[in-house]
PDB file of C-alpha atoms in Angstrom:
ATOM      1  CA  UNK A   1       3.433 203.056 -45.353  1.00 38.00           C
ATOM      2  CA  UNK A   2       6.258 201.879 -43.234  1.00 35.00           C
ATOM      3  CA  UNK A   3       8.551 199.280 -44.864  1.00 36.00           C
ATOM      4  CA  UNK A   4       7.442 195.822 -43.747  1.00 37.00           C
ATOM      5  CA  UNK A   5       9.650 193.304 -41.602  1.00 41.00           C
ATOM      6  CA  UNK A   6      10.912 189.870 -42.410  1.00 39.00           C
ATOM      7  CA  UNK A   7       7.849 187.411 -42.498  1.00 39.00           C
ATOM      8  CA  UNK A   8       7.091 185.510 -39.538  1.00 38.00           C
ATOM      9  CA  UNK A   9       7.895 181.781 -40.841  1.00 38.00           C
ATOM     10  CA  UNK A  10      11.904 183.877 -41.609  1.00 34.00           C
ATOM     11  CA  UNK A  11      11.782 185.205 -38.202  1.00 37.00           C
ATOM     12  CA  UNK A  12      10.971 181.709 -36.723  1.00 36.00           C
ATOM     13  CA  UNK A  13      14.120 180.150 -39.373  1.00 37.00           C
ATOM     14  CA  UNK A  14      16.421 183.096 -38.209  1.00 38.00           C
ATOM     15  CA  UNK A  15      15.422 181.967 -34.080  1.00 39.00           C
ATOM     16  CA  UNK A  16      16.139 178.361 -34.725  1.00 39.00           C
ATOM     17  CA  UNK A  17      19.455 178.987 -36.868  1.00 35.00           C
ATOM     18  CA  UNK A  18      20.758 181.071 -34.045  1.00 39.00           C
ATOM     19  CA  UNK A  19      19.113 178.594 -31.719  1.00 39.00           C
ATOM     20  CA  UNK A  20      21.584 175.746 -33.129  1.00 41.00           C
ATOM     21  CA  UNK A  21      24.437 178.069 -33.566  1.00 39.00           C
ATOM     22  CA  UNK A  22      24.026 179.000 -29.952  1.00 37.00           C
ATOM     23  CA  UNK A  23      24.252 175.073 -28.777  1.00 36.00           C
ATOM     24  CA  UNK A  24      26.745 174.393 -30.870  1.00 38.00           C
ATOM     25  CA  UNK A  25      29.234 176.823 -29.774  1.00 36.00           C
ATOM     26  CA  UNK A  26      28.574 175.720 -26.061  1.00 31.00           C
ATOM     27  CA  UNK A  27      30.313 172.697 -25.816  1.00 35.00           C
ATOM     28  CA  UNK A  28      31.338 172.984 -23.062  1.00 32.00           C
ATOM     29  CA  UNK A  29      31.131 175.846 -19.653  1.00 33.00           C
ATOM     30  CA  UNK A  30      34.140 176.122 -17.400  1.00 35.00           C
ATOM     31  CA  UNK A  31      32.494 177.035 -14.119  1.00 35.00           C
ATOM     32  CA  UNK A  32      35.725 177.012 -11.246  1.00 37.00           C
ATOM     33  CA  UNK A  33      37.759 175.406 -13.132  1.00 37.00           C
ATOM     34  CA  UNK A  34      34.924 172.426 -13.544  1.00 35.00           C
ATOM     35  CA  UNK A  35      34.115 171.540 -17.260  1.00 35.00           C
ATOM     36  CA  UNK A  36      31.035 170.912 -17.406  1.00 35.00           C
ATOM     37  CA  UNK A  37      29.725 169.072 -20.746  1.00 37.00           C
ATOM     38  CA  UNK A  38      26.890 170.049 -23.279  1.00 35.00           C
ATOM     39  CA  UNK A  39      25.014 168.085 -25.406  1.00 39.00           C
ATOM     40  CA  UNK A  40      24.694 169.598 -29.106  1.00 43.00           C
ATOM     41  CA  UNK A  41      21.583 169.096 -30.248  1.00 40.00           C
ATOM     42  CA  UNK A  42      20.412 168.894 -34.034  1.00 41.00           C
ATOM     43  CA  UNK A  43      16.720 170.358 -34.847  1.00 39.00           C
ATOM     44  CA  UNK A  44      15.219 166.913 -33.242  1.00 42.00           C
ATOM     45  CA  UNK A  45      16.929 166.499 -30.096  1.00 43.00           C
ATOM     46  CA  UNK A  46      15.839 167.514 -26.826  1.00 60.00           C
ATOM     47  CA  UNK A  47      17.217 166.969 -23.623  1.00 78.00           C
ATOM     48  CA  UNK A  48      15.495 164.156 -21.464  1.00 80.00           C
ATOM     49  CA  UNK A  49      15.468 163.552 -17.980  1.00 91.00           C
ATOM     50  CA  UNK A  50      16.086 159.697 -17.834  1.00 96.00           C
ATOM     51  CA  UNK A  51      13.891 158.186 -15.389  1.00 97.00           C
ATOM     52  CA  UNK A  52      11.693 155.049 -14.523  1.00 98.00           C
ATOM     53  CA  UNK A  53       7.651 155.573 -13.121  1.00 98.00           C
ATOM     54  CA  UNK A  54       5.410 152.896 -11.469  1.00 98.00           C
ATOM     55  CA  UNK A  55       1.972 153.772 -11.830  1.00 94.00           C
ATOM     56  CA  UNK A  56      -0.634 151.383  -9.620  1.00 91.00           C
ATOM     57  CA  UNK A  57      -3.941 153.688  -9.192  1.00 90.00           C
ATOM     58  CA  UNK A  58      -3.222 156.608  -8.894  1.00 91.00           C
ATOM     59  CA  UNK A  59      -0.090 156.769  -7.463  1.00 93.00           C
ATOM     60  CA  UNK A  60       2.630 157.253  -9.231  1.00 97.00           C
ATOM     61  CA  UNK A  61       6.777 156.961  -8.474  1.00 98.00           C
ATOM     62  CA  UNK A  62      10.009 157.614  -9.924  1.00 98.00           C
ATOM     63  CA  UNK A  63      13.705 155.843  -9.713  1.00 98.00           C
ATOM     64  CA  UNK A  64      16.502 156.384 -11.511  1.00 98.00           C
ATOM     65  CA  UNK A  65      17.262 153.384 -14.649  1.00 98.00           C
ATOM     66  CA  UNK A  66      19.738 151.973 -12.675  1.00 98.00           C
ATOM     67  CA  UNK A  67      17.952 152.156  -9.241  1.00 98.00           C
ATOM     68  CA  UNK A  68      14.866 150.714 -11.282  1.00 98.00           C
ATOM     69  CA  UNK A  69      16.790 148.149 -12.574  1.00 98.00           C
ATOM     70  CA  UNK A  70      18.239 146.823  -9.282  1.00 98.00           C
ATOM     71  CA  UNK A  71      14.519 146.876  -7.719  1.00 98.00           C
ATOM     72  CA  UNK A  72      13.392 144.814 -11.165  1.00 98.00           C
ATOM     73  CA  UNK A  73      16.143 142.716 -10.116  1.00 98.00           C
ATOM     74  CA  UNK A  74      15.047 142.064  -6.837  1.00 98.00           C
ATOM     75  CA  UNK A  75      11.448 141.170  -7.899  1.00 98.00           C
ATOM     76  CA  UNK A  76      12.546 139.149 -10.103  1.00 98.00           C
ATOM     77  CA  UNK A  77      14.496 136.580  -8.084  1.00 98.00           C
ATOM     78  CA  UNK A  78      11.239 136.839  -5.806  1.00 98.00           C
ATOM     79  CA  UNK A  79       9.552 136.047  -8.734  1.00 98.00           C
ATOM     80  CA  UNK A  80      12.040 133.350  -9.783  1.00 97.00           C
ATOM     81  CA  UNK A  81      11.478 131.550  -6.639  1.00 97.00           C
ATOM     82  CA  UNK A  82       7.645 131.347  -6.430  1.00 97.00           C
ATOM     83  CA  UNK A  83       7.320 134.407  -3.282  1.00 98.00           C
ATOM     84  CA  UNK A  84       4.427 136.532  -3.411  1.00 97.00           C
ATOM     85  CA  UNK A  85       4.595 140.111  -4.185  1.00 97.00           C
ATOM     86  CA  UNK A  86       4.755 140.813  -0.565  1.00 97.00           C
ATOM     87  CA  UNK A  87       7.902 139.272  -0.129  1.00 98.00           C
ATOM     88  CA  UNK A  88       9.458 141.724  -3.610  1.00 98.00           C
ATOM     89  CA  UNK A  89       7.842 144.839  -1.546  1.00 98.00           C
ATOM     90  CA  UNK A  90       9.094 144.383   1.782  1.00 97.00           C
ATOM     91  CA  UNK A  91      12.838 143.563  -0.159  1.00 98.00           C
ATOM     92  CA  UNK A  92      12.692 146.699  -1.970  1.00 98.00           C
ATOM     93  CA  UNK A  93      11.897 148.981   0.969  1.00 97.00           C
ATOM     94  CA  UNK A  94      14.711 146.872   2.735  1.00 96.00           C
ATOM     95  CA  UNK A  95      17.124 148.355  -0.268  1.00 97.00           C
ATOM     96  CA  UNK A  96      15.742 151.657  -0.672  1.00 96.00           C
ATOM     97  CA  UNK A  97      16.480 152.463   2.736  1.00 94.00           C
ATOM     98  CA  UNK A  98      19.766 150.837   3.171  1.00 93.00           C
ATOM     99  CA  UNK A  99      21.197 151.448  -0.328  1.00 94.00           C
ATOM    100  CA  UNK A 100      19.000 153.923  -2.706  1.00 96.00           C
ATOM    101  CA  UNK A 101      18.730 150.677  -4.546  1.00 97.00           C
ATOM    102  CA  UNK A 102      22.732 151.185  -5.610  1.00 97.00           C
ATOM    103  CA  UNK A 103      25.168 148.251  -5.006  1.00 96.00           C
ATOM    104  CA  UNK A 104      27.453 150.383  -3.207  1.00 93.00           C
ATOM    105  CA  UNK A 105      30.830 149.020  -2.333  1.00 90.00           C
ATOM    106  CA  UNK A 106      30.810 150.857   1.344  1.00 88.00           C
ATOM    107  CA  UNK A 107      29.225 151.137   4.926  1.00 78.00           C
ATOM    108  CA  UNK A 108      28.903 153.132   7.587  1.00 72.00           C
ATOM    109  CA  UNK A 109      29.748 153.727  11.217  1.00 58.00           C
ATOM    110  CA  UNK A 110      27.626 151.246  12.058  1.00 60.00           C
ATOM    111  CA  UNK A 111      28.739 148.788  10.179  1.00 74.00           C
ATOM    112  CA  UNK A 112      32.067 149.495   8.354  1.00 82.00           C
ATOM    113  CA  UNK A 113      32.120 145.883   6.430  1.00 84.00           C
ATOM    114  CA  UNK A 114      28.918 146.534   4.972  1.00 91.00           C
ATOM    115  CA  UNK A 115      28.000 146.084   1.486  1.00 93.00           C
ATOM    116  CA  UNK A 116      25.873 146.005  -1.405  1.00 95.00           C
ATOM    117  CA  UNK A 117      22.093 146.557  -2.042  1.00 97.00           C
ATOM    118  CA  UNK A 118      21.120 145.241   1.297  1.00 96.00           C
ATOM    119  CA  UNK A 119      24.361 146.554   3.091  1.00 94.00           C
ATOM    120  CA  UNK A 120      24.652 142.946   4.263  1.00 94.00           C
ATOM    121  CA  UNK A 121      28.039 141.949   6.537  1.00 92.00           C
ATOM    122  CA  UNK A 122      30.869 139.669   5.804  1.00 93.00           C
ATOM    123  CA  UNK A 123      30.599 139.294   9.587  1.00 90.00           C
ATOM    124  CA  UNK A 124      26.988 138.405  10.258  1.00 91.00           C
ATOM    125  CA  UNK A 125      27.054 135.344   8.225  1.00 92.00           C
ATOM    126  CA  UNK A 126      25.669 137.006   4.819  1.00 94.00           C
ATOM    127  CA  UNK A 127      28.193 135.985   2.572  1.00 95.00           C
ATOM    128  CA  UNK A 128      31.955 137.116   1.423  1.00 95.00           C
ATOM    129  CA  UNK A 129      32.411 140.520   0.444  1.00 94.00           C
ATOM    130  CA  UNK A 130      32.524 139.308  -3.671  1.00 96.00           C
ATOM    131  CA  UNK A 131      29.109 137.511  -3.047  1.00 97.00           C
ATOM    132  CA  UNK A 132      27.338 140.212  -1.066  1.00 96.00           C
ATOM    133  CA  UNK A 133      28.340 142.354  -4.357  1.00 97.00           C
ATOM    134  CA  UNK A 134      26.797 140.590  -6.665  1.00 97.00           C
ATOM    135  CA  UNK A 135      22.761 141.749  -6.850  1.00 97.00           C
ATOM    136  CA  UNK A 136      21.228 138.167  -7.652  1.00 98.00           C
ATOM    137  CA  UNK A 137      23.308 136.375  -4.646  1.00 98.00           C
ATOM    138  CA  UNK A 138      22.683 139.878  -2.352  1.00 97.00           C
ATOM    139  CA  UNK A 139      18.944 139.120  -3.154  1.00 98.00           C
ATOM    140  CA  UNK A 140      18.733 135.856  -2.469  1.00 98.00           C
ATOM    141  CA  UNK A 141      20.157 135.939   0.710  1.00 97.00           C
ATOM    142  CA  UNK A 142      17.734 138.441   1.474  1.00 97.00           C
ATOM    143  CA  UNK A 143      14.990 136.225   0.843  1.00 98.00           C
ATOM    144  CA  UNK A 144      16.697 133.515   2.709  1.00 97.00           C
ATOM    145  CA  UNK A 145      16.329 134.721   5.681  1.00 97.00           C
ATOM    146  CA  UNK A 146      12.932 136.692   5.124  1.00 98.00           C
ATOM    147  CA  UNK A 147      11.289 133.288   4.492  1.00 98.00           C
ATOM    148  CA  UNK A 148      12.206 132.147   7.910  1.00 97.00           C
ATOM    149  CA  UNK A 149      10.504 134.883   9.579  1.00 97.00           C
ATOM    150  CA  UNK A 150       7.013 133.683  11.015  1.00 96.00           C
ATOM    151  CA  UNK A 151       3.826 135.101   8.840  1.00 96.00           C
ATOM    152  CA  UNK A 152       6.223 137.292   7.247  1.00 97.00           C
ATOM    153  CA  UNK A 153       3.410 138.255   5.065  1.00 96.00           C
ATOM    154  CA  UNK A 154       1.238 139.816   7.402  1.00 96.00           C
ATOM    155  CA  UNK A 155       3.459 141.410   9.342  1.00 96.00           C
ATOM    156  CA  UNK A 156       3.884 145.189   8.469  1.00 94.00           C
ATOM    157  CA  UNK A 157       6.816 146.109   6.655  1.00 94.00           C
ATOM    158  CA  UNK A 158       9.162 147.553   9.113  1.00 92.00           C
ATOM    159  CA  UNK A 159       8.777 144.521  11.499  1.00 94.00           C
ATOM    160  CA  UNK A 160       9.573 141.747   8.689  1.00 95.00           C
ATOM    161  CA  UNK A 161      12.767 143.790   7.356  1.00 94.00           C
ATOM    162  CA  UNK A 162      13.867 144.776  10.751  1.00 93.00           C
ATOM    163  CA  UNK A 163      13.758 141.017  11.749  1.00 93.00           C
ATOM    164  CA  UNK A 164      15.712 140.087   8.587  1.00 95.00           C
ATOM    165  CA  UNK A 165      18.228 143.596   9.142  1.00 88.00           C
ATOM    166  CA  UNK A 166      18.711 144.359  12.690  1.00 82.00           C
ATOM    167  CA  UNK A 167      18.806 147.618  11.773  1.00 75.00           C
ATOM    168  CA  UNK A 168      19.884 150.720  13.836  1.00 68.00           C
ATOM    169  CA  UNK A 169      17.166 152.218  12.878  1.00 72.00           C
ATOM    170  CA  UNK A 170      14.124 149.839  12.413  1.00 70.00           C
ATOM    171  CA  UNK A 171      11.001 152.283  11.945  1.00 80.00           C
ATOM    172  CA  UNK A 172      12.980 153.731   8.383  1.00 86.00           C
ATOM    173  CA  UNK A 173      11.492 151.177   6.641  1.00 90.00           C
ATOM    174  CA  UNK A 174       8.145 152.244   6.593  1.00 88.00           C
ATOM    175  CA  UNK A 175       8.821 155.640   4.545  1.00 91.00           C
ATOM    176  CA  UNK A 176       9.266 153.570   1.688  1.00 94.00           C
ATOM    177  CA  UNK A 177       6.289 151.631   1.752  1.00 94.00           C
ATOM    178  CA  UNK A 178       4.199 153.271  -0.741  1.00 95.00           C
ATOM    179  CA  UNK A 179       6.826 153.763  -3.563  1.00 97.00           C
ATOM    180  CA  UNK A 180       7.878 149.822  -3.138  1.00 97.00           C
ATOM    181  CA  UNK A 181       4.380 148.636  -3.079  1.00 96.00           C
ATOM    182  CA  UNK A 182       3.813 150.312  -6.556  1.00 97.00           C
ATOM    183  CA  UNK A 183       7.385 148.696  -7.647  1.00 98.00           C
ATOM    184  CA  UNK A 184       6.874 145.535  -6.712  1.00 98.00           C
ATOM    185  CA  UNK A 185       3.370 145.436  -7.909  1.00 98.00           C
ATOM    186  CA  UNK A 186       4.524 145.973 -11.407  1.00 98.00           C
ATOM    187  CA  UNK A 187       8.040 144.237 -11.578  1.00 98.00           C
ATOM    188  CA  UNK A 188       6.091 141.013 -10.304  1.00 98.00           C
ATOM    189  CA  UNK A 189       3.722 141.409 -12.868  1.00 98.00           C
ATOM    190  CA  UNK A 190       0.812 141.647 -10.571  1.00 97.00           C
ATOM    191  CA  UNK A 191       0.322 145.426 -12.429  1.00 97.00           C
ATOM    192  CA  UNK A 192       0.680 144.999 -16.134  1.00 97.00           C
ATOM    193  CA  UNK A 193       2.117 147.712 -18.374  1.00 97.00           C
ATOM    194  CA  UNK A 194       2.729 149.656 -14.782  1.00 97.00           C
ATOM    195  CA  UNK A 195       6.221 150.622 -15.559  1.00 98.00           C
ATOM    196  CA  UNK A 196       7.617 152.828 -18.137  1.00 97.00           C
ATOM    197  CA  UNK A 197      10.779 154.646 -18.958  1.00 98.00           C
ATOM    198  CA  UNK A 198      11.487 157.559 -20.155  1.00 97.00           C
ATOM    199  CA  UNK A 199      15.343 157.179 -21.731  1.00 97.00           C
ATOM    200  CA  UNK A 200      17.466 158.865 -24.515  1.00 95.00           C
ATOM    201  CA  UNK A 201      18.849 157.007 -27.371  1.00 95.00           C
ATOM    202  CA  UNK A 202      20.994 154.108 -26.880  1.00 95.00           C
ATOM    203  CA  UNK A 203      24.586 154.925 -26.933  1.00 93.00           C
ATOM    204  CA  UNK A 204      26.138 151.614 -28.177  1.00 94.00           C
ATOM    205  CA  UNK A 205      24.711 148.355 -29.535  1.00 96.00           C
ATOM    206  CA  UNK A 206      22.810 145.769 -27.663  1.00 97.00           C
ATOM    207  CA  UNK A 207      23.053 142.230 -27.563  1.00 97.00           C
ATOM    208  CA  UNK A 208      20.168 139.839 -27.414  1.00 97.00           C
ATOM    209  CA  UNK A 209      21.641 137.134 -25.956  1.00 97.00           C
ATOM    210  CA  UNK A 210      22.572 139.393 -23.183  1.00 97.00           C
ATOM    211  CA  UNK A 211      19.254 140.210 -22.620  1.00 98.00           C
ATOM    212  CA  UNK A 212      18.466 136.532 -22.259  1.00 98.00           C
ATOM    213  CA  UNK A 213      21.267 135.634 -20.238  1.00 97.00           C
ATOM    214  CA  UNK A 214      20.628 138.262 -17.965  1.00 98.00           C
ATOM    215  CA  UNK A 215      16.850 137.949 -17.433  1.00 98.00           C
ATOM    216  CA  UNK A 216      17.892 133.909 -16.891  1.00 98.00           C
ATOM    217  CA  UNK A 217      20.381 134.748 -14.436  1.00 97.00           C
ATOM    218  CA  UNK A 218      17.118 136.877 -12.086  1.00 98.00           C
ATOM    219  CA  UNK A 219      14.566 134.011 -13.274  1.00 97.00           C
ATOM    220  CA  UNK A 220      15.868 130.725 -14.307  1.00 96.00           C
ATOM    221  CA  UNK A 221      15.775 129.095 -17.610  1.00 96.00           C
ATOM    222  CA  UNK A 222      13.465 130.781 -19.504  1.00 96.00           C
ATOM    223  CA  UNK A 223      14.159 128.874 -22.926  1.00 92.00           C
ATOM    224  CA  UNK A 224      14.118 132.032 -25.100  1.00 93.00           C
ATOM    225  CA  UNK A 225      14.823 132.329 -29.147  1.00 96.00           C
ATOM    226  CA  UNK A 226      17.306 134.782 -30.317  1.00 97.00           C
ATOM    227  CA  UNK A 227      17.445 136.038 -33.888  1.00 96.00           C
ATOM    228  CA  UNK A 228      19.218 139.083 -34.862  1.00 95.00           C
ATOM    229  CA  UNK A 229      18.869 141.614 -32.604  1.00 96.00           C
ATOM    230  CA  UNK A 230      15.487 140.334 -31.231  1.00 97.00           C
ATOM    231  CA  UNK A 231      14.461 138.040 -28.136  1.00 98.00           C
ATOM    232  CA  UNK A 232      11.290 135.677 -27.907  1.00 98.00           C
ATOM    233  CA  UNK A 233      10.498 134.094 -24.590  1.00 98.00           C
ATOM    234  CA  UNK A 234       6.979 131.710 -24.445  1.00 97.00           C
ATOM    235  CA  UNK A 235       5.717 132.973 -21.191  1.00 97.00           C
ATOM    236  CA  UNK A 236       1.907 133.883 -19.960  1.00 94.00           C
ATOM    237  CA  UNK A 237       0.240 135.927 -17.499  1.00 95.00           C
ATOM    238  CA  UNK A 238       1.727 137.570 -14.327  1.00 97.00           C
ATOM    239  CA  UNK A 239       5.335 135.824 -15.778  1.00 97.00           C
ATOM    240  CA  UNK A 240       5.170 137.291 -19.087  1.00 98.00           C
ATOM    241  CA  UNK A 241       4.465 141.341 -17.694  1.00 98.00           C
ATOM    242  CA  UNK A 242       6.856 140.451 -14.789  1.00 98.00           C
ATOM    243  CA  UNK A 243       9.759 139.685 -17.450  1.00 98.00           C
ATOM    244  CA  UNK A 244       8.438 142.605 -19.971  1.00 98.00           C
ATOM    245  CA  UNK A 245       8.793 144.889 -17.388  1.00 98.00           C
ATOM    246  CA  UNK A 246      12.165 143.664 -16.431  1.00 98.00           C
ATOM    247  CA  UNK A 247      13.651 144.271 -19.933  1.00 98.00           C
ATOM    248  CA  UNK A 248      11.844 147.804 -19.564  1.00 98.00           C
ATOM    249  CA  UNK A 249      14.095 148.660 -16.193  1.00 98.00           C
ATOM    250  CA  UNK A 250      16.794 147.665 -18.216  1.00 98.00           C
ATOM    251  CA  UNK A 251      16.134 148.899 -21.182  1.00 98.00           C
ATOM    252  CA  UNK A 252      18.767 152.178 -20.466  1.00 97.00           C
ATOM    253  CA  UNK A 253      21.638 149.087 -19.230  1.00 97.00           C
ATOM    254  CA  UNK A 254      20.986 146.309 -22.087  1.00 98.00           C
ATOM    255  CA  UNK A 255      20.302 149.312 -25.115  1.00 98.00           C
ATOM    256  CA  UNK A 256      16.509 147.663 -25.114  1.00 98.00           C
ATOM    257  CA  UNK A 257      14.831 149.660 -27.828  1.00 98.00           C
ATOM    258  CA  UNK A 258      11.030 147.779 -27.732  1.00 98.00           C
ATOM    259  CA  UNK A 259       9.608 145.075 -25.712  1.00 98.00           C
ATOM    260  CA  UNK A 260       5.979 143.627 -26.738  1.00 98.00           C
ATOM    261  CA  UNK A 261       3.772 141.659 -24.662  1.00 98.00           C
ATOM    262  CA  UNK A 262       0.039 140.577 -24.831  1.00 97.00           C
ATOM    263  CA  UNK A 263      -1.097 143.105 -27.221  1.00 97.00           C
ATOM    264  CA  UNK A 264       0.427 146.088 -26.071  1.00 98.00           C
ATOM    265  CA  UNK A 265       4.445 147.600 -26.682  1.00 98.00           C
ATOM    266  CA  UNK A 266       6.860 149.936 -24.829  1.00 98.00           C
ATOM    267  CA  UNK A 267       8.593 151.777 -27.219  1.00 97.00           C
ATOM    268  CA  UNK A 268      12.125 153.519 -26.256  1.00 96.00           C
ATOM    269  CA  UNK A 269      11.628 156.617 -28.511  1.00 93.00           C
ATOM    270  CA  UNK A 270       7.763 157.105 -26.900  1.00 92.00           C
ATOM    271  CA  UNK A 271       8.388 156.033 -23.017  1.00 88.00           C
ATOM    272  CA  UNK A 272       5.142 154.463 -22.510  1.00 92.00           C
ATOM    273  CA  UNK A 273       2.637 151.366 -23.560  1.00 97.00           C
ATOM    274  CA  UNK A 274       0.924 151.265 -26.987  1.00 97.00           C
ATOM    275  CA  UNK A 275      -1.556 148.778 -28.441  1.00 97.00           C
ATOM    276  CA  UNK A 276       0.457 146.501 -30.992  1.00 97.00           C
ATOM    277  CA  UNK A 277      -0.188 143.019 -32.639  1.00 96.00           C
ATOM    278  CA  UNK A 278       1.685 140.208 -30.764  1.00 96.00           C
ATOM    279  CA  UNK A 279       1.124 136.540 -30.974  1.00 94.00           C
ATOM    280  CA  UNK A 280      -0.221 134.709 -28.029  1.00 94.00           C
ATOM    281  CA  UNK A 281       2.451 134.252 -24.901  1.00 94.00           C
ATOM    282  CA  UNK A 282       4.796 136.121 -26.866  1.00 97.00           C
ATOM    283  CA  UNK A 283       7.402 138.072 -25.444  1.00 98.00           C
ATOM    284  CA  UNK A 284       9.764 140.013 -27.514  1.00 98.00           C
ATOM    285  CA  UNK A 285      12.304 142.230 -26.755  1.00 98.00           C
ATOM    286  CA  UNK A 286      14.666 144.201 -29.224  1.00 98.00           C
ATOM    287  CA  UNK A 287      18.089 145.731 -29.156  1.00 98.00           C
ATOM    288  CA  UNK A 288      19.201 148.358 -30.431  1.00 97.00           C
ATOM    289  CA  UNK A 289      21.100 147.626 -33.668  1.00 91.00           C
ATOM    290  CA  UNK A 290      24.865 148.490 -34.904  1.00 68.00           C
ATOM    291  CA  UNK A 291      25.000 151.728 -36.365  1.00 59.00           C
ATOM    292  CA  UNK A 292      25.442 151.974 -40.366  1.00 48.00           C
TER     293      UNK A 292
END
């Protein structure tokens, strides 16, 4: 009889040792003189593609962390100041198309001075260049001017952000529609538990007083209680999931680790909604904690 191999549970030990020894020699490739950086990975790690979903029937759409965190953003002023969803959809579009949702510090041809999420202009009337920077103020000037457009509400998306724009090209808006319906539907809290993210581990600590003083600067006073690395807010219904799934699109920015609301809990290491046990109009977010 021939002599037998190694066992199949060595042969899978011997794969994963030169598994790890492979990523840990490749640090790093040189590819044209580029270095290009590798993660090493221990046995547990795998590599994730960080990104942010709406879900809203069956539709579902992806952004980037820091492109969802800019439309959460913009909801959330909308939501700050009493607008209807409507108004948070027909912003986002606004951004997607004139930005990617990134607070870019350029224009165009078009219009050279223009800035920020809404590529607003210096010289239209929106603002100095510093303001038009900063998302909140960018946002709210946005809204400014939407809410003196006629039955904004009704009208269809293109037509109330071209009115608001002036845009070179004012049918663009419309490709967006779908993806900033589902958006705004869950960043207003009109869709609960609508948003996940799927991120890696937090890099560095978080703060929970930066979480509050950041959701207060999109929402107004919110009156929350910090302890430790933790952060209550008392809020109910379409509030509540509009704020929980604020700290979610930030979550990757503010090192967010959980947030809990009305009996269910997004959980950084999972990427999606669980059941939990949370007390009535109880938010709570948590940070991720020093390291040891």
């Amino acid at each position: 009889m021939a002599p037998r191999g190694p066992s199949a549970a060595v042969r899978r030990r011997r794969r994963r040792l030169r598994t790890g020894a492979m990523l840990t020699a490749l640090t790093a490739v040189v590819v044209g003189g580029t270095v290009l950086a590798v993660h090493q990975l221990d046995g547990s790690e795998v590599l994730v593609r960080e990104r942010c979903s709406a879900t809203v029937g069956a539709d579902t759409f992806e952004l980037t962390p820091p492109q969802a965190a800019n439309a959460a953003l913009i909801a959330g002023v909308a939501v700050g100041r009493g607008l209807p969803a409507r108004a948070a959809t027909i912003a986002i579009a606004t951004a997607l198309q004139e930005s990617r949702l990134e607070n870019i510090d350029y224009g165009d041809d078009a219009g050279p001075d223009s800035r920020g999420l809404f590529q607003q202009r210096p010289s239209q009337g929106w603002g100095s260049e510093e303001q038009i920077m900063m998302p909140v103020y960018a946002a709210g000037a946005f809204y400014d001017a939407l809410v003196r457009v006629p039955a904004y509400e009704a009208l269809p998306i293109t037509e109330a952000a071209q009115t608001v724009q002036r845009s070179a090209y004012p049918d663009a808006y419309a490709d967006h529609e779908p993806e900033s319906r589902a958006f705004a539907s869950a960043l207003t809290g009109n869709s609960p538990a609508a948003l996940e993210c799927t991120l890696r581990e937090p890099t560095a600590a978080g703060e929970a007083l930066a979480v509050s003083t950041a959701a207060e600067e999109v929402f107004g006073p919110l009156g929350g209680v910090v302890e430790g690395n933790r952060l209550t807010l008392e809020l109910e219904g379409t509030a509540g999931w509009a704020a929980a799934q604020w700290a979610v699109a930030h979550a990757s920015a503010l090192s967010i680790t959980s947030v809990a609301y009305s009996g269910l809990e997004w959980v950084r290491a999972d990427g999606g909604w669980t059941a939990t046990t949370t007390a009535p109009g109880a938010l709570t977010v948590t940070v991720a904690g020093a390291a040891p």
